Amino acid sequence: MLNKKSFNLKVKKLINVIIHSEKVEDFFDRARQAAQKADRGEPFKKLDTISFEDPEERIIAFPSMLKN
């Protein structure tokens, strides 16, 4: 269980999160592009991405994303 101090620390580190659905091929294309960028020594944006192949899985994981 997280205490309040460790929770606040994690929140401060989080900059941006993208949650979306995409094909497996698209996921690996993004990963390949990121690896190539790293190989060139280019900086990365402070961004976290959570990807789901099936849009229904995204809704199960994040039910608050349902539009009323």
mmCIF file of N, CA and C in Angstrom:
data_model
loop_
_atom_site.group_PDB
_atom_site.id
_atom_site.type_symbol
_atom_site.label_atom_id
_atom_site.label_comp_id
_atom_site.label_asym_id
_atom_site.label_seq_id
_atom_site.Cartn_x
_atom_site.Cartn_y
_atom_site.Cartn_z
ATOM 1 N N MET A 1 0.837 -1.181 0.000
ATOM 2 C CA MET A 1 0.000 0.000 0.000
ATOM 3 C C MET A 1 0.884 1.247 0.000
ATOM 4 N N LEU A 2 0.514 2.237 -0.779
ATOM 5 C CA LEU A 2 1.290 3.468 -0.862
ATOM 6 C C LEU A 2 0.925 4.411 0.270
ATOM 7 N N ASN A 3 1.940 4.972 0.900
ATOM 8 C CA ASN A 3 1.628 6.018 1.855
ATOM 9 C C ASN A 3 1.516 7.343 1.104
ATOM 10 N N LYS A 4 1.039 8.371 1.763
ATOM 11 C CA LYS A 4 0.774 9.648 1.092
ATOM 12 C C LYS A 4 2.045 10.237 0.487
ATOM 13 N N LYS A 5 3.164 10.133 1.153
ATOM 14 C CA LYS A 5 4.409 10.704 0.658
ATOM 15 C C LYS A 5 4.844 10.034 -0.652
ATOM 16 N N SER A 6 4.824 8.709 -0.718
ATOM 17 C CA SER A 6 5.258 8.030 -1.935
ATOM 18 C C SER A 6 4.277 8.283 -3.078
ATOM 19 N N PHE A 7 2.986 8.400 -2.784
ATOM 20 C CA PHE A 7 2.008 8.704 -3.828
ATOM 21 C C PHE A 7 2.282 10.075 -4.430
ATOM 22 N N ASN A 8 2.537 11.065 -3.603
ATOM 23 C CA ASN A 8 2.829 12.406 -4.103
ATOM 24 C C ASN A 8 4.089 12.421 -4.954
ATOM 25 N N LEU A 9 5.074 11.645 -4.585
ATOM 26 C CA LEU A 9 6.309 11.571 -5.345
ATOM 27 C C LEU A 9 6.034 11.023 -6.743
ATOM 28 N N LYS A 10 5.225 9.978 -6.836
ATOM 29 C CA LYS A 10 4.903 9.400 -8.135
ATOM 30 C C LYS A 10 4.124 10.386 -9.000
ATOM 31 N N VAL A 11 3.232 11.124 -8.429
ATOM 32 C CA VAL A 11 2.437 12.083 -9.193
ATOM 33 C C VAL A 11 3.327 13.177 -9.756
ATOM 34 N N LYS A 12 4.304 13.618 -8.999
ATOM 35 C CA LYS A 12 5.193 14.684 -9.462
ATOM 36 C C LYS A 12 6.015 14.243 -10.668
ATOM 37 N N LYS A 13 6.332 12.969 -10.770
ATOM 38 C CA LYS A 13 7.131 12.471 -11.883
ATOM 39 C C LYS A 13 6.308 12.301 -13.159
ATOM 40 N N LEU A 14 5.012 12.169 -13.034
ATOM 41 C CA LEU A 14 4.147 11.934 -14.175
ATOM 42 C C LEU A 14 3.908 13.236 -14.924
ATOM 43 N N ILE A 15 4.215 13.260 -16.189
ATOM 44 C CA ILE A 15 4.057 14.468 -16.985
ATOM 45 C C ILE A 15 2.821 14.358 -17.896
ATOM 46 N N ASN A 16 2.834 13.467 -18.820
ATOM 47 C CA ASN A 16 1.724 13.262 -19.757
ATOM 48 C C ASN A 16 1.483 11.778 -19.963
ATOM 49 N N VAL A 17 0.223 11.415 -20.098
ATOM 50 C CA VAL A 17 -0.142 10.027 -20.371
ATOM 51 C C VAL A 17 -1.122 10.013 -21.535
ATOM 52 N N ILE A 18 -0.870 9.142 -22.488
ATOM 53 C CA ILE A 18 -1.789 8.921 -23.597
ATOM 54 C C ILE A 18 -2.340 7.509 -23.432
ATOM 55 N N ILE A 19 -3.660 7.386 -23.456
ATOM 56 C CA ILE A 19 -4.321 6.088 -23.368
ATOM 57 C C ILE A 19 -5.135 5.930 -24.646
ATOM 58 N N HIS A 20 -4.827 4.905 -25.421
ATOM 59 C CA HIS A 20 -5.538 4.733 -26.681
ATOM 60 C C HIS A 20 -5.517 3.282 -27.148
ATOM 61 N N SER A 21 -6.242 3.037 -28.205
ATOM 62 C CA SER A 21 -6.267 1.721 -28.848
ATOM 63 C C SER A 21 -5.465 1.820 -30.136
ATOM 64 N N GLU A 22 -4.739 0.761 -30.440
ATOM 65 C CA GLU A 22 -3.980 0.738 -31.691
ATOM 66 C C GLU A 22 -3.683 -0.704 -32.076
ATOM 67 N N LYS A 23 -3.393 -0.904 -33.345
ATOM 68 C CA LYS A 23 -3.018 -2.225 -33.828
ATOM 69 C C LYS A 23 -1.630 -2.583 -33.306
ATOM 70 N N VAL A 24 -1.361 -3.865 -33.216
ATOM 71 C CA VAL A 24 -0.053 -4.335 -32.756
ATOM 72 C C VAL A 24 1.052 -3.789 -33.656
ATOM 73 N N GLU A 25 0.799 -3.769 -34.955
ATOM 74 C CA GLU A 25 1.804 -3.268 -35.901
ATOM 75 C C GLU A 25 2.143 -1.808 -35.609
ATOM 76 N N ASP A 26 1.128 -1.003 -35.286
ATOM 77 C CA ASP A 26 1.355 0.408 -34.980
ATOM 78 C C ASP A 26 2.165 0.574 -33.693
ATOM 79 N N PHE A 27 1.870 -0.286 -32.713
ATOM 80 C CA PHE A 27 2.626 -0.254 -31.461
ATOM 81 C C PHE A 27 4.109 -0.492 -31.730
ATOM 82 N N PHE A 28 4.416 -1.525 -32.524
ATOM 83 C CA PHE A 28 5.812 -1.837 -32.799
ATOM 84 C C PHE A 28 6.462 -0.794 -33.699
ATOM 85 N N ASP A 29 5.701 -0.170 -34.576
ATOM 86 C CA ASP A 29 6.249 0.931 -35.383
ATOM 87 C C ASP A 29 6.684 2.080 -34.477
ATOM 88 N N ARG A 30 5.843 2.432 -33.492
ATOM 89 C CA ARG A 30 6.207 3.498 -32.550
ATOM 90 C C ARG A 30 7.438 3.120 -31.743
ATOM 91 N N ALA A 31 7.497 1.865 -31.297
ATOM 92 C CA ALA A 31 8.652 1.401 -30.521
ATOM 93 C C ALA A 31 9.925 1.453 -31.358
ATOM 94 N N ARG A 32 9.838 1.062 -32.616
ATOM 95 C CA ARG A 32 10.988 1.089 -33.523
ATOM 96 C C ARG A 32 11.465 2.530 -33.734
ATOM 97 N N GLN A 33 10.515 3.452 -33.929
ATOM 98 C CA GLN A 33 10.876 4.860 -34.107
ATOM 99 C C GLN A 33 11.548 5.418 -32.857
ATOM 100 N N ALA A 34 11.059 5.024 -31.688
ATOM 101 C CA ALA A 34 11.668 5.484 -30.437
ATOM 102 C C ALA A 34 13.092 4.934 -30.296
ATOM 103 N N ALA A 35 13.287 3.676 -30.670
ATOM 104 C CA ALA A 35 14.620 3.075 -30.591
ATOM 105 C C ALA A 35 15.588 3.777 -31.540
ATOM 106 N N GLN A 36 15.122 4.102 -32.738
ATOM 107 C CA GLN A 36 15.967 4.810 -33.699
ATOM 108 C C GLN A 36 16.334 6.201 -33.185
ATOM 109 N N LYS A 37 15.376 6.854 -32.552
ATOM 110 C CA LYS A 37 15.626 8.164 -31.967
ATOM 111 C C LYS A 37 16.679 8.057 -30.865
ATOM 112 N N ALA A 38 16.570 7.032 -30.041
ATOM 113 C CA ALA A 38 17.552 6.807 -28.974
ATOM 114 C C ALA A 38 18.931 6.521 -29.560
ATOM 115 N N ASP A 39 18.982 5.736 -30.630
ATOM 116 C CA ASP A 39 20.255 5.432 -31.285
ATOM 117 C C ASP A 39 20.942 6.693 -31.803
ATOM 118 N N ARG A 40 20.140 7.667 -32.231
ATOM 119 C CA ARG A 40 20.696 8.931 -32.728
ATOM 120 C C ARG A 40 21.041 9.892 -31.591
ATOM 121 N N GLY A 41 20.707 9.503 -30.360
ATOM 122 C CA GLY A 41 20.998 10.344 -29.212
ATOM 123 C C GLY A 41 20.048 11.512 -29.048
ATOM 124 N N GLU A 42 18.878 11.441 -29.679
ATOM 125 C CA GLU A 42 17.897 12.520 -29.584
ATOM 126 C C GLU A 42 17.113 12.403 -28.276
ATOM 127 N N PRO A 43 16.701 13.523 -27.719
ATOM 128 C CA PRO A 43 15.934 13.486 -26.462
ATOM 129 C C PRO A 43 14.513 12.974 -26.680
ATOM 130 N N PHE A 44 13.938 12.468 -25.602
ATOM 131 C CA PHE A 44 12.559 11.982 -25.643
ATOM 132 C C PHE A 44 11.651 12.966 -24.923
ATOM 133 N N LYS A 45 10.400 13.025 -25.358
ATOM 134 C CA LYS A 45 9.398 13.778 -24.623
ATOM 135 C C LYS A 45 9.058 12.996 -23.360
ATOM 136 N N LYS A 46 8.721 13.709 -22.298
ATOM 137 C CA LYS A 46 8.294 13.047 -21.064
ATOM 138 C C LYS A 46 6.841 12.645 -21.238
ATOM 139 N N LEU A 47 6.642 11.430 -21.738
ATOM 140 C CA LEU A 47 5.320 10.964 -22.118
ATOM 141 C C LEU A 47 5.211 9.469 -21.844
ATOM 142 N N ASP A 48 4.109 9.075 -21.238
ATOM 143 C CA ASP A 48 3.821 7.659 -21.033
ATOM 144 C C ASP A 48 2.636 7.293 -21.912
ATOM 145 N N THR A 49 2.698 6.128 -22.533
ATOM 146 C CA THR A 49 1.618 5.673 -23.393
ATOM 147 C C THR A 49 1.125 4.320 -22.913
ATOM 148 N N ILE A 50 -0.183 4.202 -22.793
ATOM 149 C CA ILE A 50 -0.830 2.932 -22.472
ATOM 150 C C ILE A 50 -1.669 2.571 -23.689
ATOM 151 N N SER A 51 -1.348 1.451 -24.316
ATOM 152 C CA SER A 51 -2.022 1.050 -25.549
ATOM 153 C C SER A 51 -2.790 -0.245 -25.346
ATOM 154 N N PHE A 52 -3.957 -0.299 -25.944
ATOM 155 C CA PHE A 52 -4.787 -1.503 -25.938
ATOM 156 C C PHE A 52 -5.096 -1.868 -27.381
ATOM 157 N N GLU A 53 -4.979 -3.134 -27.703
ATOM 158 C CA GLU A 53 -5.333 -3.576 -29.049
ATOM 159 C C GLU A 53 -6.851 -3.546 -29.230
ATOM 160 N N ASP A 54 -7.565 -3.938 -28.191
ATOM 161 C CA ASP A 54 -9.024 -3.993 -28.248
ATOM 162 C C ASP A 54 -9.604 -2.807 -27.481
ATOM 163 N N PRO A 55 -10.393 -1.949 -28.135
ATOM 164 C CA PRO A 55 -10.978 -0.795 -27.445
ATOM 165 C C PRO A 55 -11.806 -1.183 -26.222
ATOM 166 N N GLU A 56 -12.418 -2.360 -26.241
ATOM 167 C CA GLU A 56 -13.209 -2.795 -25.089
ATOM 168 C C GLU A 56 -12.332 -3.023 -23.863
ATOM 169 N N GLU A 57 -11.100 -3.483 -24.056
ATOM 170 C CA GLU A 57 -10.180 -3.670 -22.936
ATOM 171 C C GLU A 57 -9.837 -2.326 -22.292
ATOM 172 N N ARG A 58 -9.725 -1.301 -23.105
ATOM 173 C CA ARG A 58 -9.443 0.039 -22.582
ATOM 174 C C ARG A 58 -10.567 0.499 -21.663
ATOM 175 N N ILE A 59 -11.805 0.242 -22.064
ATOM 176 C CA ILE A 59 -12.961 0.648 -21.259
ATOM 177 C C ILE A 59 -13.040 -0.163 -19.966
ATOM 178 N N ILE A 60 -12.680 -1.444 -20.029
ATOM 179 C CA ILE A 60 -12.672 -2.270 -18.820
ATOM 180 C C ILE A 60 -11.614 -1.745 -17.847
ATOM 181 N N ALA A 61 -10.449 -1.382 -18.347
ATOM 182 C CA ALA A 61 -9.372 -0.898 -17.492
ATOM 183 C C ALA A 61 -9.636 0.506 -16.967
ATOM 184 N N PHE A 62 -10.294 1.335 -17.782
ATOM 185 C CA PHE A 62 -10.553 2.730 -17.416
ATOM 186 C C PHE A 62 -12.019 3.066 -17.654
ATOM 187 N N PRO A 63 -12.921 2.559 -16.816
ATOM 188 C CA PRO A 63 -14.355 2.781 -17.039
ATOM 189 C C PRO A 63 -14.750 4.252 -17.007
ATOM 190 N N SER A 64 -13.962 5.090 -16.378
ATOM 191 C CA SER A 64 -14.308 6.517 -16.340
ATOM 192 C C SER A 64 -14.165 7.170 -17.710
ATOM 193 N N MET A 65 -13.564 6.462 -18.684
ATOM 194 C CA MET A 65 -13.417 7.010 -20.032
ATOM 195 C C MET A 65 -14.704 6.868 -20.839
ATOM 196 N N LEU A 66 -15.696 6.159 -20.297
ATOM 197 C CA LEU A 66 -16.988 6.044 -20.991
ATOM 198 C C LEU A 66 -17.640 7.421 -21.067
ATOM 199 N N LYS A 67 -18.124 7.763 -22.224
ATOM 200 C CA LYS A 67 -18.806 9.044 -22.383
ATOM 201 C C LYS A 67 -20.288 8.870 -22.047
ATOM 202 N N ASN A 68 -20.808 9.766 -21.250
ATOM 203 C CA ASN A 68 -22.223 9.702 -20.869
ATOM 204 C C ASN A 68 -23.092 10.333 -21.920
#
